[in-house]
Amino acid sequence: MSDTPLKHLAIIMDGNGRWAKERGLKRTKGHEKGAETIRDITTYCAEHTSIETATFYAFSTENWKRPKLEVEFLMKLLEKYLKNELSTYQKHSIRFQAIGNIDAFSKSLQKRIKETEELTKNNSNLKQILALNYGGRAEIISTVNKLISKGKTVITEEDISTSLQTPYSDIDLLIRTSGEERISNFLLWQLSYSEFYFSPTLWPDFSNIELDKIIKNFEKRTRRYGGLK
Ligand code: IPE
Ligand code: IPE
Ligand code: MG
């Protein structure tokens, strides 16, 4: 067993477009299939004994650069996902939270996000965090600005950790699918001592069986945090 339990898992869900392209389908079909994968993986995490939080990268601050139609599709898909998933959240006692700047979204999507957070706030098996219009740099900058506006002139590590939009534990394991090996502006602050795992699988094909294998691999690792073990 690993010296530290897997409490916080983060996933960069990548490869939806390539999955669709390989099948001669539109990119949007890949996003639809990818939404089903989030449900399966979230349910797995809720049933896993040590995992307390699962954070998924769903839309980055850079994803606005995509064609308007794809962005609009993703917004609609997200709204539909939250509506459909409410029963899954309640059945498996999953608390939903969003991180990122959701002010940029439509009023109805913002309402849906806030309502889902409210309706699931007492659920305790798992916290599912969706990163929506999220950027690691934007998060650090807004946290520092928040501290400055409170009158802080000297900022400590603890100040930042506890003042993030959703203060939460560091990431134990980060998985990125699709074979890309980069962070793409995901949780820059929270990833400083995470274990990384890059899977070649495209996100719509990612499964509980693969996640189980990755967790077994994580459990064999020795985390030294700069010390000696
Ligand atoms: C990840 O899949 C989903 C989002 C970024 C919204 P992509 O859409 O990036 O798929 P690829 O990387 O083009 O295959
Ligand atoms: C990262 O994937 C963002 C999400 C998964 C939401 P991208 O596909 O946008 O990242 P790059 O462009 O390959 O770095
Ligand atoms: Mg991609």
PDB file of C-alpha atoms and ligand atoms in Angstrom:
ATOM      1  CA  MET A   1       0.000   0.000   0.000  1.00  0.00           C
ATOM      2  CA  SER A   2       1.022   3.585  -0.637  1.00  0.00           C
ATOM      3  CA  ASP A   3       2.276   5.558   2.329  1.00  0.00           C
ATOM      4  CA  THR A   4      -0.505   8.087   1.740  1.00  0.00           C
ATOM      5  CA  PRO A   5      -4.080   7.127   0.881  1.00  0.00           C
ATOM      6  CA  LEU A   6      -5.719   8.379  -2.301  1.00  0.00           C
ATOM      7  CA  LYS A   7      -8.063  11.030  -0.973  1.00  0.00           C
ATOM      8  CA  HIS A   8      -8.128  13.536  -3.793  1.00  0.00           C
ATOM      9  CA  LEU A   9      -8.125  12.440  -7.419  1.00  0.00           C
ATOM     10  CA  ALA A  10      -8.015  14.963 -10.277  1.00  0.00           C
ATOM     11  CA  ILE A  11      -8.612  14.155 -13.920  1.00  0.00           C
ATOM     12  CA  ILE A  12      -7.912  16.058 -17.137  1.00  0.00           C
ATOM     13  CA  MET A  13     -10.534  14.497 -19.378  1.00  0.00           C
ATOM     14  CA  ASP A  14      -8.951  14.768 -22.803  1.00  0.00           C
ATOM     15  CA  GLY A  15      -9.484  13.139 -26.194  1.00  0.00           C
ATOM     16  CA  ASN A  16     -13.217  13.513 -26.874  1.00  0.00           C
ATOM     17  CA  GLY A  17     -12.620  15.130 -30.270  1.00  0.00           C
ATOM     18  CA  ARG A  18     -10.117  12.501 -31.404  1.00  0.00           C
ATOM     19  CA  TRP A  19     -12.433   9.703 -30.240  1.00  0.00           C
ATOM     20  CA  ALA A  20     -15.178  11.091 -32.486  1.00  0.00           C
ATOM     21  CA  LYS A  21     -12.823  11.735 -35.411  1.00  0.00           C
ATOM     22  CA  GLU A  22     -11.587   8.131 -35.331  1.00  0.00           C
ATOM     23  CA  ARG A  23     -15.203   7.055 -35.876  1.00  0.00           C
ATOM     24  CA  GLY A  24     -15.999   9.595 -38.570  1.00  0.00           C
ATOM     25  CA  LEU A  25     -18.310  11.423 -36.145  1.00  0.00           C
ATOM     26  CA  LYS A  26     -18.619  15.081 -35.209  1.00  0.00           C
ATOM     27  CA  ARG A  27     -16.547  16.246 -32.219  1.00  0.00           C
ATOM     28  CA  THR A  28     -19.784  16.859 -30.315  1.00  0.00           C
ATOM     29  CA  LYS A  29     -20.493  13.099 -30.289  1.00  0.00           C
ATOM     30  CA  GLY A  30     -17.219  12.624 -28.439  1.00  0.00           C
ATOM     31  CA  HIS A  31     -18.281  15.157 -25.826  1.00  0.00           C
ATOM     32  CA  GLU A  32     -21.611  13.363 -25.382  1.00  0.00           C
ATOM     33  CA  LYS A  33     -19.897  10.027 -24.853  1.00  0.00           C
ATOM     34  CA  GLY A  34     -17.375  11.728 -22.542  1.00  0.00           C
ATOM     35  CA  ALA A  35     -20.209  12.948 -20.318  1.00  0.00           C
ATOM     36  CA  GLU A  36     -21.258   9.320 -19.788  1.00  0.00           C
ATOM     37  CA  THR A  37     -17.697   8.470 -18.762  1.00  0.00           C
ATOM     38  CA  ILE A  38     -17.759  11.194 -16.074  1.00  0.00           C
ATOM     39  CA  ARG A  39     -20.854   9.573 -14.588  1.00  0.00           C
ATOM     40  CA  ASP A  40     -19.247   6.105 -14.459  1.00  0.00           C
ATOM     41  CA  ILE A  41     -15.986   7.370 -12.990  1.00  0.00           C
ATOM     42  CA  THR A  42     -17.748   9.568 -10.429  1.00  0.00           C
ATOM     43  CA  THR A  43     -19.897   6.668  -9.268  1.00  0.00           C
ATOM     44  CA  TYR A  44     -16.790   4.488  -8.964  1.00  0.00           C
ATOM     45  CA  CYS A  45     -15.104   7.206  -6.854  1.00  0.00           C
ATOM     46  CA  ALA A  46     -18.175   7.486  -4.590  1.00  0.00           C
ATOM     47  CA  GLU A  47     -17.934   3.774  -3.847  1.00  0.00           C
ATOM     48  CA  HIS A  48     -14.157   3.790  -3.330  1.00  0.00           C
ATOM     49  CA  THR A  49     -13.349   3.863   0.374  1.00  0.00           C
ATOM     50  CA  SER A  50     -10.455   6.336   0.513  1.00  0.00           C
ATOM     51  CA  ILE A  51     -11.430   8.831  -2.228  1.00  0.00           C
ATOM     52  CA  GLU A  52     -13.098  11.899  -0.717  1.00  0.00           C
ATOM     53  CA  THR A  53     -12.876  14.311  -3.644  1.00  0.00           C
ATOM     54  CA  ALA A  54     -12.740  13.890  -7.420  1.00  0.00           C
ATOM     55  CA  THR A  55     -11.997  17.011  -9.453  1.00  0.00           C
ATOM     56  CA  PHE A  56     -12.621  16.971 -13.206  1.00  0.00           C
ATOM     57  CA  TYR A  57     -11.382  19.509 -15.750  1.00  0.00           C
ATOM     58  CA  ALA A  58     -14.418  20.149 -17.943  1.00  0.00           C
ATOM     59  CA  PHE A  59     -13.794  23.583 -19.504  1.00  0.00           C
ATOM     60  CA  SER A  60     -10.642  25.675 -19.325  1.00  0.00           C
ATOM     61  CA  THR A  61     -10.251  29.445 -19.558  1.00  0.00           C
ATOM     62  CA  GLU A  62      -8.528  28.718 -22.892  1.00  0.00           C
ATOM     63  CA  ASN A  63     -11.369  26.584 -24.312  1.00  0.00           C
ATOM     64  CA  TRP A  64     -13.233  29.772 -25.371  1.00  0.00           C
ATOM     65  CA  LYS A  65     -10.809  29.773 -28.313  1.00  0.00           C
ATOM     66  CA  ARG A  66     -12.741  26.874 -29.871  1.00  0.00           C
ATOM     67  CA  PRO A  67     -15.363  27.385 -32.586  1.00  0.00           C
ATOM     68  CA  LYS A  68     -18.496  29.115 -31.265  1.00  0.00           C
ATOM     69  CA  LEU A  69     -20.695  26.135 -32.101  1.00  0.00           C
ATOM     70  CA  GLU A  70     -18.527  23.722 -30.112  1.00  0.00           C
ATOM     71  CA  VAL A  71     -18.475  26.076 -27.111  1.00  0.00           C
ATOM     72  CA  GLU A  72     -22.258  26.449 -27.271  1.00  0.00           C
ATOM     73  CA  PHE A  73     -22.664  22.699 -27.495  1.00  0.00           C
ATOM     74  CA  LEU A  74     -20.463  22.183 -24.431  1.00  0.00           C
ATOM     75  CA  MET A  75     -22.506  24.716 -22.436  1.00  0.00           C
ATOM     76  CA  LYS A  76     -25.769  22.977 -23.342  1.00  0.00           C
ATOM     77  CA  LEU A  77     -24.283  19.576 -22.594  1.00  0.00           C
ATOM     78  CA  LEU A  78     -23.177  20.752 -19.171  1.00  0.00           C
ATOM     79  CA  GLU A  79     -26.626  22.062 -18.355  1.00  0.00           C
ATOM     80  CA  LYS A  80     -28.204  18.806 -19.506  1.00  0.00           C
ATOM     81  CA  TYR A  81     -25.624  16.772 -17.574  1.00  0.00           C
ATOM     82  CA  LEU A  82     -26.340  18.567 -14.288  1.00  0.00           C
ATOM     83  CA  LYS A  83     -30.082  18.169 -14.770  1.00  0.00           C
ATOM     84  CA  ASN A  84     -29.835  14.460 -15.591  1.00  0.00           C
ATOM     85  CA  GLU A  85     -27.231  13.696 -12.926  1.00  0.00           C
ATOM     86  CA  LEU A  86     -29.172  15.028  -9.972  1.00  0.00           C
ATOM     87  CA  SER A  87     -30.614  11.561  -9.369  1.00  0.00           C
ATOM     88  CA  THR A  88     -27.105  10.024  -9.523  1.00  0.00           C
ATOM     89  CA  TYR A  89     -25.800  12.615  -7.041  1.00  0.00           C
ATOM     90  CA  GLN A  90     -28.609  11.861  -4.628  1.00  0.00           C
ATOM     91  CA  LYS A  91     -28.527   8.074  -5.080  1.00  0.00           C
ATOM     92  CA  HIS A  92     -24.791   7.828  -4.369  1.00  0.00           C
ATOM     93  CA  SER A  93     -24.652  10.736  -1.891  1.00  0.00           C
ATOM     94  CA  ILE A  94     -22.351  12.846  -4.056  1.00  0.00           C
ATOM     95  CA  ARG A  95     -21.889  16.538  -3.338  1.00  0.00           C
ATOM     96  CA  PHE A  96     -21.406  18.668  -6.438  1.00  0.00           C
ATOM     97  CA  GLN A  97     -19.310  21.835  -6.487  1.00  0.00           C
ATOM     98  CA  ALA A  98     -17.987  24.036  -9.271  1.00  0.00           C
ATOM     99  CA  ILE A  99     -14.677  25.891  -9.429  1.00  0.00           C
ATOM    100  CA  GLY A 100     -13.823  28.524 -12.021  1.00  0.00           C
ATOM    101  CA  ASN A 101     -15.465  31.733 -13.139  1.00  0.00           C
ATOM    102  CA  ILE A 102     -19.045  30.766 -13.882  1.00  0.00           C
ATOM    103  CA  ASP A 103     -20.130  34.424 -14.251  1.00  0.00           C
ATOM    104  CA  ALA A 104     -19.238  34.086 -17.925  1.00  0.00           C
ATOM    105  CA  PHE A 105     -21.966  31.470 -18.437  1.00  0.00           C
ATOM    106  CA  SER A 106     -25.644  32.003 -19.316  1.00  0.00           C
ATOM    107  CA  LYS A 107     -27.976  32.878 -16.475  1.00  0.00           C
ATOM    108  CA  SER A 108     -29.783  29.535 -16.754  1.00  0.00           C
ATOM    109  CA  LEU A 109     -26.540  27.543 -16.582  1.00  0.00           C
ATOM    110  CA  GLN A 110     -25.376  29.583 -13.580  1.00  0.00           C
ATOM    111  CA  LYS A 111     -28.716  28.911 -11.908  1.00  0.00           C
ATOM    112  CA  ARG A 112     -28.457  25.184 -12.615  1.00  0.00           C
ATOM    113  CA  ILE A 113     -24.917  25.073 -11.160  1.00  0.00           C
ATOM    114  CA  LYS A 114     -25.960  26.914  -7.981  1.00  0.00           C
ATOM    115  CA  GLU A 115     -29.096  24.842  -7.550  1.00  0.00           C
ATOM    116  CA  THR A 116     -27.178  21.581  -7.935  1.00  0.00           C
ATOM    117  CA  GLU A 117     -24.616  22.746  -5.380  1.00  0.00           C
ATOM    118  CA  GLU A 118     -27.409  23.650  -2.973  1.00  0.00           C
ATOM    119  CA  LEU A 119     -29.435  20.462  -3.465  1.00  0.00           C
ATOM    120  CA  THR A 120     -26.418  18.200  -2.933  1.00  0.00           C
ATOM    121  CA  LYS A 121     -24.649  20.112  -0.151  1.00  0.00           C
ATOM    122  CA  ASN A 122     -25.396  17.531   2.557  1.00  0.00           C
ATOM    123  CA  ASN A 123     -24.237  14.526   0.526  1.00  0.00           C
ATOM    124  CA  SER A 124     -21.202  12.869   2.047  1.00  0.00           C
ATOM    125  CA  ASN A 125     -19.825   9.895   0.072  1.00  0.00           C
ATOM    126  CA  LEU A 126     -17.846  11.996  -2.383  1.00  0.00           C
ATOM    127  CA  LYS A 127     -17.297  15.587  -3.399  1.00  0.00           C
ATOM    128  CA  GLN A 128     -17.341  15.913  -7.186  1.00  0.00           C
ATOM    129  CA  ILE A 129     -15.753  19.179  -8.295  1.00  0.00           C
ATOM    130  CA  LEU A 130     -16.170  20.276 -11.903  1.00  0.00           C
ATOM    131  CA  ALA A 131     -13.660  22.858 -13.107  1.00  0.00           C
ATOM    132  CA  LEU A 132     -15.692  25.165 -15.354  1.00  0.00           C
ATOM    133  CA  ASN A 133     -14.137  28.144 -17.101  1.00  0.00           C
ATOM    134  CA  TYR A 134     -11.255  27.313 -14.835  1.00  0.00           C
ATOM    135  CA  GLY A 135      -7.602  28.302 -15.116  1.00  0.00           C
ATOM    136  CA  GLY A 136      -4.908  27.643 -12.527  1.00  0.00           C
ATOM    137  CA  ARG A 137      -3.302  31.044 -13.046  1.00  0.00           C
ATOM    138  CA  ALA A 138      -6.655  32.871 -12.887  1.00  0.00           C
ATOM    139  CA  GLU A 139      -7.423  31.036  -9.628  1.00  0.00           C
ATOM    140  CA  ILE A 140      -4.121  32.063  -8.008  1.00  0.00           C
ATOM    141  CA  ILE A 141      -4.488  35.672  -9.185  1.00  0.00           C
ATOM    142  CA  SER A 142      -8.052  36.018  -7.886  1.00  0.00           C
ATOM    143  CA  THR A 143      -7.041  34.445  -4.568  1.00  0.00           C
ATOM    144  CA  VAL A 144      -4.156  36.890  -4.134  1.00  0.00           C
ATOM    145  CA  ASN A 145      -6.412  39.825  -5.076  1.00  0.00           C
ATOM    146  CA  LYS A 146      -9.004  38.649  -2.545  1.00  0.00           C
ATOM    147  CA  LEU A 147      -6.326  38.647   0.172  1.00  0.00           C
ATOM    148  CA  ILE A 148      -5.090  42.112  -0.855  1.00  0.00           C
ATOM    149  CA  SER A 149      -8.640  43.490  -0.742  1.00  0.00           C
ATOM    150  CA  LYS A 150      -8.924  42.164   2.814  1.00  0.00           C
ATOM    151  CA  GLY A 151      -5.903  44.293   3.705  1.00  0.00           C
ATOM    152  CA  LYS A 152      -3.156  41.633   3.622  1.00  0.00           C
ATOM    153  CA  THR A 153       0.241  42.995   2.701  1.00  0.00           C
ATOM    154  CA  VAL A 154       2.284  39.848   3.237  1.00  0.00           C
ATOM    155  CA  ILE A 155       0.798  36.588   1.960  1.00  0.00           C
ATOM    156  CA  THR A 156       1.688  33.151   3.287  1.00  0.00           C
ATOM    157  CA  GLU A 157       1.301  29.705   1.749  1.00  0.00           C
ATOM    158  CA  GLU A 158      -1.459  28.977   4.237  1.00  0.00           C
ATOM    159  CA  ASP A 159      -3.298  32.199   3.278  1.00  0.00           C
ATOM    160  CA  ILE A 160      -3.471  31.049  -0.338  1.00  0.00           C
ATOM    161  CA  SER A 161      -4.393  27.432   0.458  1.00  0.00           C
ATOM    162  CA  THR A 162      -7.254  28.504   2.693  1.00  0.00           C
ATOM    163  CA  SER A 163      -8.541  31.350   0.514  1.00  0.00           C
ATOM    164  CA  LEU A 164      -8.906  29.527  -2.807  1.00  0.00           C
ATOM    165  CA  GLN A 165     -12.422  29.657  -4.286  1.00  0.00           C
ATOM    166  CA  THR A 166     -13.036  26.188  -2.879  1.00  0.00           C
ATOM    167  CA  PRO A 167     -10.399  25.533  -0.239  1.00  0.00           C
ATOM    168  CA  TYR A 168      -9.512  21.895  -0.555  1.00  0.00           C
ATOM    169  CA  SER A 169      -6.819  19.368  -0.027  1.00  0.00           C
ATOM    170  CA  ASP A 170      -3.839  18.961  -2.326  1.00  0.00           C
ATOM    171  CA  ILE A 171      -4.204  16.518  -5.192  1.00  0.00           C
ATOM    172  CA  ASP A 172      -2.835  13.032  -4.502  1.00  0.00           C
ATOM    173  CA  LEU A 173      -3.105  11.708  -8.041  1.00  0.00           C
ATOM    174  CA  LEU A 174      -3.600  13.497 -11.359  1.00  0.00           C
ATOM    175  CA  ILE A 175      -4.639  11.484 -14.395  1.00  0.00           C
ATOM    176  CA  ARG A 176      -4.650  12.877 -17.921  1.00  0.00           C
ATOM    177  CA  THR A 177      -6.129  10.794 -20.705  1.00  0.00           C
ATOM    178  CA  SER A 178      -5.445  10.859 -24.476  1.00  0.00           C
ATOM    179  CA  GLY A 179      -1.659  10.595 -24.343  1.00  0.00           C
ATOM    180  CA  GLU A 180      -0.998  14.327 -23.917  1.00  0.00           C
ATOM    181  CA  GLU A 181       1.503  14.974 -21.146  1.00  0.00           C
ATOM    182  CA  ARG A 182       0.870  18.501 -19.936  1.00  0.00           C
ATOM    183  CA  ILE A 183      -1.126  20.353 -17.269  1.00  0.00           C
ATOM    184  CA  SER A 184      -2.898  22.865 -19.583  1.00  0.00           C
ATOM    185  CA  ASN A 185      -3.354  25.395 -16.763  1.00  0.00           C
ATOM    186  CA  PHE A 186      -5.146  22.968 -14.409  1.00  0.00           C
ATOM    187  CA  LEU A 187      -4.723  23.150 -10.610  1.00  0.00           C
ATOM    188  CA  LEU A 188      -1.267  24.762 -10.571  1.00  0.00           C
ATOM    189  CA  TRP A 189      -1.225  25.441  -6.838  1.00  0.00           C
ATOM    190  CA  GLN A 190      -2.738  22.120  -5.731  1.00  0.00           C
ATOM    191  CA  LEU A 191      -0.550  19.903  -7.944  1.00  0.00           C
ATOM    192  CA  SER A 192       2.806  20.816  -6.422  1.00  0.00           C
ATOM    193  CA  TYR A 193       3.389  17.337  -4.915  1.00  0.00           C
ATOM    194  CA  SER A 194       0.893  15.197  -6.811  1.00  0.00           C
ATOM    195  CA  GLU A 195       1.624  11.909  -8.483  1.00  0.00           C
ATOM    196  CA  PHE A 196       0.976  12.006 -12.246  1.00  0.00           C
ATOM    197  CA  TYR A 197      -0.364   9.302 -14.520  1.00  0.00           C
ATOM    198  CA  PHE A 198      -0.711   9.775 -18.264  1.00  0.00           C
ATOM    199  CA  SER A 199      -2.980   7.290 -20.000  1.00  0.00           C
ATOM    200  CA  PRO A 200      -3.095   6.851 -23.797  1.00  0.00           C
ATOM    201  CA  THR A 201      -6.829   6.052 -23.607  1.00  0.00           C
ATOM    202  CA  LEU A 202      -9.167   8.663 -25.102  1.00  0.00           C
ATOM    203  CA  TRP A 203     -11.551   9.958 -22.421  1.00  0.00           C
ATOM    204  CA  PRO A 204     -14.766   8.415 -23.862  1.00  0.00           C
ATOM    205  CA  ASP A 205     -13.069   4.984 -23.660  1.00  0.00           C
ATOM    206  CA  PHE A 206     -11.731   5.464 -20.123  1.00  0.00           C
ATOM    207  CA  SER A 207     -13.236   2.943 -17.701  1.00  0.00           C
ATOM    208  CA  ASN A 208     -13.484   1.924 -14.060  1.00  0.00           C
ATOM    209  CA  ILE A 209     -11.290  -1.070 -14.857  1.00  0.00           C
ATOM    210  CA  GLU A 210      -8.469   1.188 -16.060  1.00  0.00           C
ATOM    211  CA  LEU A 211      -8.951   3.542 -13.114  1.00  0.00           C
ATOM    212  CA  ASP A 212      -8.680   0.591 -10.768  1.00  0.00           C
ATOM    213  CA  LYS A 213      -5.329  -0.392 -12.349  1.00  0.00           C
ATOM    214  CA  ILE A 214      -4.049   3.191 -12.115  1.00  0.00           C
ATOM    215  CA  ILE A 215      -4.979   3.355  -8.431  1.00  0.00           C
ATOM    216  CA  LYS A 216      -3.074   0.089  -7.815  1.00  0.00           C
ATOM    217  CA  ASN A 217      -0.064   1.668  -9.554  1.00  0.00           C
ATOM    218  CA  PHE A 218      -0.416   4.808  -7.368  1.00  0.00           C
ATOM    219  CA  GLU A 219      -0.536   2.652  -4.233  1.00  0.00           C
ATOM    220  CA  LYS A 220       2.900   1.216  -5.031  1.00  0.00           C
ATOM    221  CA  ARG A 221       4.552   4.636  -5.260  1.00  0.00           C
ATOM    222  CA  THR A 222       6.676   6.168  -2.546  1.00  0.00           C
ATOM    223  CA  ARG A 223       5.961   9.824  -1.940  1.00  0.00           C
ATOM    224  CA  ARG A 224       8.944  11.541  -0.441  1.00  0.00           C
ATOM    225  CA  TYR A 225       7.972  15.227  -0.388  1.00  0.00           C
ATOM    226  CA  GLY A 226      11.631  16.139  -0.556  1.00  0.00           C
ATOM    227  CA  GLY A 227      12.566  13.985   2.425  1.00  0.00           C
ATOM    228  CA  LEU A 228      14.095  10.504   2.575  1.00  0.00           C
ATOM    229  CA  LYS A 229      12.173   7.255   2.884  1.00  0.00           C
TER     230      LYS A 229
HETATM  231  C1  IPE B   1     -11.613  17.195 -23.848  1.00  0.00           C
HETATM  232  O1  IPE B   1     -11.576  16.663 -25.125  1.00  0.00           O
HETATM  233  C2  IPE B   1     -12.873  17.974 -23.564  1.00  0.00           C
HETATM  234  C3  IPE B   1     -12.702  19.436 -23.485  1.00  0.00           C
HETATM  235  C4  IPE B   1     -11.568  20.082 -23.514  1.00  0.00           C
HETATM  236  C5  IPE B   1     -13.905  20.208 -23.326  1.00  0.00           C
HETATM  237  P1  IPE B   1     -11.086  17.531 -26.365  1.00  0.00           P
HETATM  238  O2  IPE B   1     -12.255  18.247 -26.940  1.00  0.00           O
HETATM  239  O3  IPE B   1      -9.940  18.384 -25.994  1.00  0.00           O
HETATM  240  O4  IPE B   1     -10.622  16.385 -27.374  1.00  0.00           O
HETATM  241  P2  IPE B   1      -9.334  16.378 -28.298  1.00  0.00           P
HETATM  242  O5  IPE B   1      -8.163  16.708 -27.443  1.00  0.00           O
HETATM  243  O6  IPE B   1      -9.567  17.438 -29.342  1.00  0.00           O
HETATM  244  O7  IPE B   1      -9.287  14.998 -28.858  1.00  0.00           O
HETATM  245  C1  IPE B   2      -7.553  20.600 -21.277  1.00  0.00           C
HETATM  246  O1  IPE B   2      -7.714  19.991 -22.514  1.00  0.00           O
HETATM  247  C2  IPE B   2      -8.844  21.189 -20.818  1.00  0.00           C
HETATM  248  C3  IPE B   2      -9.882  20.230 -20.482  1.00  0.00           C
HETATM  249  C4  IPE B   2      -9.783  18.938 -20.470  1.00  0.00           C
HETATM  250  C5  IPE B   2     -11.130  20.838 -20.093  1.00  0.00           C
HETATM  251  P1  IPE B   2      -7.402  20.761 -23.882  1.00  0.00           P
HETATM  252  O2  IPE B   2      -7.628  19.783 -24.981  1.00  0.00           O
HETATM  253  O3  IPE B   2      -8.156  22.031 -23.932  1.00  0.00           O
HETATM  254  O4  IPE B   2      -5.862  21.116 -23.709  1.00  0.00           O
HETATM  255  P2  IPE B   2      -4.700  21.371 -24.767  1.00  0.00           P
HETATM  256  O5  IPE B   2      -5.166  22.468 -25.690  1.00  0.00           O
HETATM  257  O6  IPE B   2      -4.490  20.083 -25.508  1.00  0.00           O
HETATM  258  O7  IPE B   2      -3.516  21.743 -23.936  1.00  0.00           O
HETATM  259 MG    MG B   3      -7.938  18.163 -26.022  1.00  0.00          MG
END
